[in-house]
């Protein structure tokens, strides 16, 4: 979705505005607001469930999850209500999060939002299994209780910076909450850190994962 010429948000200095608001959860010139973007997300999920065969459903599920993840990445993370599901401040077309560079797509920029994103993804995955494939999730995740807005950053993390943070550990050993939160913690730990002139000239920011073997998908 980020690289296909039919869906790419921008190619260098050329902004593809229609693609930005259709596929990347950017507000179209401030006209949608967060609630409009959330409605588009829900409409996309209904479209997934409406496909006739399972292979096509899975194809569109991938398109949906990209948009769903972008609803968490493509928001202002340090103002307003950054961890609200439908009352956050959006990034708008045509420039998106250019002033924040690539940081909003990277879990260290806001690990609490990254956690809430994956928890919401889990919710949709369970619904897809039940209503799309007529199956049920494994019991381990069937009664998962989201950490959500109770998530905090790890104040004692040794690489902590204003735009480079770690999620606090959660859950008992072997619990689903421990598994989900540890995914984010390990994602964050896989990133290197640097001073980035645009977004954080005086604070640490995240750069690409340090080891290719630890490369993980960025949010969105």
mmCIF file of C-alpha atoms in Angstrom:
data_model
loop_
_atom_site.group_PDB
_atom_site.id
_atom_site.type_symbol
_atom_site.label_atom_id
_atom_site.label_comp_id
_atom_site.label_asym_id
_atom_site.label_seq_id
_atom_site.Cartn_x
_atom_site.Cartn_y
_atom_site.Cartn_z
ATOM 1 C CA UNK A 1 0.000 0.000 0.000
ATOM 2 C CA UNK A 2 2.903 2.360 0.715
ATOM 3 C CA UNK A 3 4.841 1.472 -2.420
ATOM 4 C CA UNK A 4 2.373 0.564 -5.183
ATOM 5 C CA UNK A 5 2.072 3.364 -7.783
ATOM 6 C CA UNK A 6 -1.707 3.004 -7.558
ATOM 7 C CA UNK A 7 -1.867 3.625 -3.799
ATOM 8 C CA UNK A 8 1.349 5.443 -2.817
ATOM 9 C CA UNK A 9 0.828 8.591 -0.744
ATOM 10 C CA UNK A 10 3.685 10.559 -2.265
ATOM 11 C CA UNK A 11 6.632 10.135 -4.568
ATOM 12 C CA UNK A 12 9.267 12.497 -3.276
ATOM 13 C CA UNK A 13 7.840 15.994 -3.562
ATOM 14 C CA UNK A 14 4.716 14.907 -5.491
ATOM 15 C CA UNK A 15 1.703 14.417 -3.195
ATOM 16 C CA UNK A 16 -1.027 12.024 -4.346
ATOM 17 C CA UNK A 17 -3.844 13.571 -2.356
ATOM 18 C CA UNK A 18 -6.577 11.146 -3.394
ATOM 19 C CA UNK A 19 -4.416 8.214 -2.344
ATOM 20 C CA UNK A 20 -3.557 9.947 0.929
ATOM 21 C CA UNK A 21 -7.136 10.149 2.137
ATOM 22 C CA UNK A 22 -8.400 6.966 0.498
ATOM 23 C CA UNK A 23 -5.648 4.575 1.612
ATOM 24 C CA UNK A 24 -3.559 6.252 4.344
ATOM 25 C CA UNK A 25 -6.055 7.692 6.870
ATOM 26 C CA UNK A 26 -5.097 11.325 6.285
ATOM 27 C CA UNK A 27 -7.871 13.867 6.694
ATOM 28 C CA UNK A 28 -8.847 15.393 3.341
ATOM 29 C CA UNK A 29 -8.062 19.082 3.891
ATOM 30 C CA UNK A 30 -9.499 18.922 7.401
ATOM 31 C CA UNK A 31 -12.996 17.994 6.191
ATOM 32 C CA UNK A 32 -13.325 14.517 7.715
ATOM 33 C CA UNK A 33 -11.920 14.893 11.216
ATOM 34 C CA UNK A 34 -11.179 11.773 13.246
ATOM 35 C CA UNK A 35 -14.802 10.595 13.269
ATOM 36 C CA UNK A 36 -14.934 10.683 9.472
ATOM 37 C CA UNK A 37 -11.733 8.662 9.222
ATOM 38 C CA UNK A 38 -13.053 6.135 11.735
ATOM 39 C CA UNK A 39 -16.267 5.820 9.706
ATOM 40 C CA UNK A 40 -14.226 5.152 6.581
ATOM 41 C CA UNK A 41 -12.318 2.479 8.506
ATOM 42 C CA UNK A 42 -15.570 0.781 9.564
ATOM 43 C CA UNK A 43 -16.897 0.956 5.999
ATOM 44 C CA UNK A 44 -13.718 -0.709 4.751
ATOM 45 C CA UNK A 45 -14.125 -3.549 7.246
ATOM 46 C CA UNK A 46 -17.720 -4.116 6.153
ATOM 47 C CA UNK A 47 -16.448 -4.220 2.578
ATOM 48 C CA UNK A 48 -13.981 -6.955 3.599
ATOM 49 C CA UNK A 49 -16.753 -9.079 5.110
ATOM 50 C CA UNK A 50 -18.951 -8.603 2.046
ATOM 51 C CA UNK A 51 -16.492 -10.250 -0.372
ATOM 52 C CA UNK A 52 -17.729 -13.604 -1.706
ATOM 53 C CA UNK A 53 -14.742 -15.935 -1.330
ATOM 54 C CA UNK A 54 -12.213 -16.341 1.462
ATOM 55 C CA UNK A 55 -9.144 -15.555 -0.666
ATOM 56 C CA UNK A 56 -10.612 -12.202 -1.728
ATOM 57 C CA UNK A 57 -11.624 -11.459 1.858
ATOM 58 C CA UNK A 58 -8.040 -12.037 2.988
ATOM 59 C CA UNK A 59 -6.702 -9.780 0.237
ATOM 60 C CA UNK A 60 -8.952 -6.910 1.285
ATOM 61 C CA UNK A 61 -8.250 -7.621 4.946
ATOM 62 C CA UNK A 62 -4.642 -6.651 4.263
ATOM 63 C CA UNK A 63 -5.795 -3.401 2.663
ATOM 64 C CA UNK A 64 -8.025 -2.764 5.673
ATOM 65 C CA UNK A 65 -5.308 -3.420 8.255
ATOM 66 C CA UNK A 66 -2.993 -0.953 6.527
ATOM 67 C CA UNK A 67 -5.652 1.759 6.786
ATOM 68 C CA UNK A 68 -6.542 0.760 10.358
ATOM 69 C CA UNK A 69 -2.901 0.985 11.430
ATOM 70 C CA UNK A 70 -2.557 4.353 9.717
ATOM 71 C CA UNK A 71 -5.425 5.707 11.825
ATOM 72 C CA UNK A 72 -3.036 5.289 14.781
ATOM 73 C CA UNK A 73 0.165 6.369 13.069
ATOM 74 C CA UNK A 74 -1.207 9.373 11.165
ATOM 75 C CA UNK A 75 -2.366 11.491 14.079
ATOM 76 C CA UNK A 76 -0.745 14.199 16.176
ATOM 77 C CA UNK A 77 0.814 12.249 19.044
ATOM 78 C CA UNK A 78 1.724 15.075 21.394
ATOM 79 C CA UNK A 79 -1.350 17.289 21.492
ATOM 80 C CA UNK A 80 -5.063 16.998 22.176
ATOM 81 C CA UNK A 81 -6.255 13.460 22.863
ATOM 82 C CA UNK A 82 -3.649 11.369 21.026
ATOM 83 C CA UNK A 83 -4.884 8.009 22.327
ATOM 84 C CA UNK A 84 -8.580 8.483 21.678
ATOM 85 C CA UNK A 85 -10.079 6.177 19.055
ATOM 86 C CA UNK A 86 -12.226 8.872 17.456
ATOM 87 C CA UNK A 87 -11.352 12.265 18.954
ATOM 88 C CA UNK A 88 -7.712 12.724 18.044
ATOM 89 C CA UNK A 89 -6.161 15.481 15.903
ATOM 90 C CA UNK A 90 -5.527 14.190 12.398
ATOM 91 C CA UNK A 91 -2.689 14.816 10.018
ATOM 92 C CA UNK A 92 -4.155 16.419 6.886
ATOM 93 C CA UNK A 93 -3.559 16.235 3.156
ATOM 94 C CA UNK A 94 -1.432 17.104 1.309
ATOM 95 C CA UNK A 95 1.596 17.179 3.648
ATOM 96 C CA UNK A 96 0.617 14.543 6.206
ATOM 97 C CA UNK A 97 3.297 14.058 8.855
ATOM 98 C CA UNK A 98 6.114 15.540 6.783
ATOM 99 C CA UNK A 99 7.167 17.879 9.611
ATOM 100 C CA UNK A 100 7.556 14.879 11.901
ATOM 101 C CA UNK A 101 9.488 12.971 9.237
ATOM 102 C CA UNK A 102 8.962 9.170 9.379
ATOM 103 C CA UNK A 103 8.694 9.103 13.163
ATOM 104 C CA UNK A 104 4.885 8.687 13.534
ATOM 105 C CA UNK A 105 5.091 5.389 11.617
ATOM 106 C CA UNK A 106 7.622 4.026 14.109
ATOM 107 C CA UNK A 107 6.570 2.485 17.448
ATOM 108 C CA UNK A 108 9.210 4.361 19.546
ATOM 109 C CA UNK A 109 7.542 7.691 18.669
ATOM 110 C CA UNK A 110 4.441 6.722 20.685
ATOM 111 C CA UNK A 111 4.521 3.139 22.013
ATOM 112 C CA UNK A 112 1.179 3.592 23.811
ATOM 113 C CA UNK A 113 -0.509 4.321 20.482
ATOM 114 C CA UNK A 114 1.332 1.346 18.974
ATOM 115 C CA UNK A 115 -0.074 -0.889 21.709
ATOM 116 C CA UNK A 116 -3.616 0.420 21.226
ATOM 117 C CA UNK A 117 -3.210 -0.104 17.484
ATOM 118 C CA UNK A 118 -2.275 -3.771 17.860
ATOM 119 C CA UNK A 119 -5.044 -4.309 20.409
ATOM 120 C CA UNK A 120 -7.559 -2.873 17.963
ATOM 121 C CA UNK A 121 -6.062 -5.055 15.206
ATOM 122 C CA UNK A 122 -6.631 -8.075 17.431
ATOM 123 C CA UNK A 123 -10.273 -7.058 17.866
ATOM 124 C CA UNK A 124 -10.798 -6.861 14.098
ATOM 125 C CA UNK A 125 -8.904 -10.112 13.508
ATOM 126 C CA UNK A 126 -11.243 -11.892 15.918
ATOM 127 C CA UNK A 127 -14.297 -10.385 14.221
ATOM 128 C CA UNK A 128 -12.922 -11.386 10.818
ATOM 129 C CA UNK A 129 -12.473 -14.973 11.945
ATOM 130 C CA UNK A 130 -16.008 -15.120 13.312
ATOM 131 C CA UNK A 131 -18.003 -13.152 10.752
ATOM 132 C CA UNK A 132 -15.755 -13.528 7.694
ATOM 133 C CA UNK A 133 -14.507 -17.113 7.942
ATOM 134 C CA UNK A 134 -17.044 -18.488 10.463
ATOM 135 C CA UNK A 135 -14.303 -19.665 12.776
ATOM 136 C CA UNK A 136 -13.361 -18.751 16.319
ATOM 137 C CA UNK A 137 -10.087 -17.502 17.785
ATOM 138 C CA UNK A 138 -7.947 -19.652 20.018
ATOM 139 C CA UNK A 139 -9.079 -19.505 23.620
ATOM 140 C CA UNK A 140 -5.829 -17.766 24.606
ATOM 141 C CA UNK A 141 -7.006 -14.522 22.957
ATOM 142 C CA UNK A 142 -10.750 -15.079 23.199
ATOM 143 C CA UNK A 143 -11.114 -13.103 26.432
ATOM 144 C CA UNK A 144 -8.272 -10.631 25.978
ATOM 145 C CA UNK A 145 -8.790 -7.528 28.139
ATOM 146 C CA UNK A 146 -7.169 -4.493 26.436
ATOM 147 C CA UNK A 147 -4.607 -2.429 28.323
ATOM 148 C CA UNK A 148 -5.618 0.568 26.202
ATOM 149 C CA UNK A 149 -5.602 3.999 27.802
ATOM 150 C CA UNK A 150 -3.909 2.601 30.924
ATOM 151 C CA UNK A 151 -0.686 2.096 28.968
ATOM 152 C CA UNK A 152 2.301 4.195 30.047
ATOM 153 C CA UNK A 153 5.887 4.653 28.921
ATOM 154 C CA UNK A 154 8.817 3.084 30.740
ATOM 155 C CA UNK A 155 10.385 5.957 32.670
ATOM 156 C CA UNK A 156 13.451 3.915 33.528
ATOM 157 C CA UNK A 157 14.354 2.940 29.980
ATOM 158 C CA UNK A 158 17.981 3.809 29.302
ATOM 159 C CA UNK A 159 17.442 5.208 25.795
ATOM 160 C CA UNK A 160 14.447 7.353 26.681
ATOM 161 C CA UNK A 161 14.023 10.595 24.719
ATOM 162 C CA UNK A 162 11.161 12.945 23.966
ATOM 163 C CA UNK A 163 10.409 11.125 20.687
ATOM 164 C CA UNK A 164 12.035 7.794 21.495
ATOM 165 C CA UNK A 165 10.222 5.927 24.242
ATOM 166 C CA UNK A 166 9.581 2.402 25.466
ATOM 167 C CA UNK A 167 6.312 0.846 26.602
ATOM 168 C CA UNK A 168 6.047 -0.160 30.252
ATOM 169 C CA UNK A 169 5.858 -3.945 30.779
ATOM 170 C CA UNK A 170 2.391 -5.379 31.388
ATOM 171 C CA UNK A 171 0.791 -8.669 32.332
ATOM 172 C CA UNK A 172 1.806 -11.828 34.103
ATOM 173 C CA UNK A 173 4.161 -14.301 32.474
ATOM 174 C CA UNK A 174 2.237 -16.367 29.928
ATOM 175 C CA UNK A 175 -0.744 -14.011 29.786
ATOM 176 C CA UNK A 176 -2.060 -12.609 26.480
ATOM 177 C CA UNK A 177 -1.443 -9.071 27.771
ATOM 178 C CA UNK A 178 2.212 -9.990 28.315
ATOM 179 C CA UNK A 179 2.470 -11.370 24.777
ATOM 180 C CA UNK A 180 0.896 -8.304 23.129
ATOM 181 C CA UNK A 181 2.807 -5.708 25.158
ATOM 182 C CA UNK A 182 6.072 -7.609 24.650
ATOM 183 C CA UNK A 183 5.574 -7.427 20.875
ATOM 184 C CA UNK A 184 5.641 -3.618 21.124
ATOM 185 C CA UNK A 185 8.536 -3.592 23.591
ATOM 186 C CA UNK A 186 10.648 -5.763 21.290
ATOM 187 C CA UNK A 187 9.707 -3.672 18.268
ATOM 188 C CA UNK A 188 10.860 -0.536 20.055
ATOM 189 C CA UNK A 189 14.080 -2.191 21.223
ATOM 190 C CA UNK A 190 14.930 -3.224 17.650
ATOM 191 C CA UNK A 191 15.234 0.422 16.565
ATOM 192 C CA UNK A 192 18.389 2.451 16.698
ATOM 193 C CA UNK A 193 18.327 6.060 17.885
ATOM 194 C CA UNK A 194 19.737 9.301 16.570
ATOM 195 C CA UNK A 195 19.317 13.048 16.602
ATOM 196 C CA UNK A 196 17.002 13.908 13.710
ATOM 197 C CA UNK A 197 17.350 17.575 12.663
ATOM 198 C CA UNK A 198 13.755 18.088 11.498
ATOM 199 C CA UNK A 199 11.684 16.486 14.219
ATOM 200 C CA UNK A 200 14.006 16.437 17.212
ATOM 201 C CA UNK A 201 17.206 18.481 16.947
ATOM 202 C CA UNK A 202 17.775 18.149 20.699
ATOM 203 C CA UNK A 203 16.126 14.790 21.446
ATOM 204 C CA UNK A 204 16.641 11.176 20.473
ATOM 205 C CA UNK A 205 14.460 9.898 17.633
ATOM 206 C CA UNK A 206 14.079 6.401 16.201
ATOM 207 C CA UNK A 207 15.826 5.254 13.075
ATOM 208 C CA UNK A 208 15.525 2.000 11.132
ATOM 209 C CA UNK A 209 15.902 -1.253 13.149
ATOM 210 C CA UNK A 210 19.513 -1.911 14.055
ATOM 211 C CA UNK A 211 19.694 -5.513 12.777
ATOM 212 C CA UNK A 212 18.162 -6.717 9.483
ATOM 213 C CA UNK A 213 17.158 -9.974 11.191
ATOM 214 C CA UNK A 214 15.042 -7.920 13.605
ATOM 215 C CA UNK A 215 13.315 -5.880 10.904
ATOM 216 C CA UNK A 216 9.678 -5.470 11.832
ATOM 217 C CA UNK A 217 6.805 -3.817 10.034
ATOM 218 C CA UNK A 218 6.298 -0.229 11.006
ATOM 219 C CA UNK A 219 2.844 0.912 11.995
ATOM 220 C CA UNK A 220 0.977 1.737 8.821
#
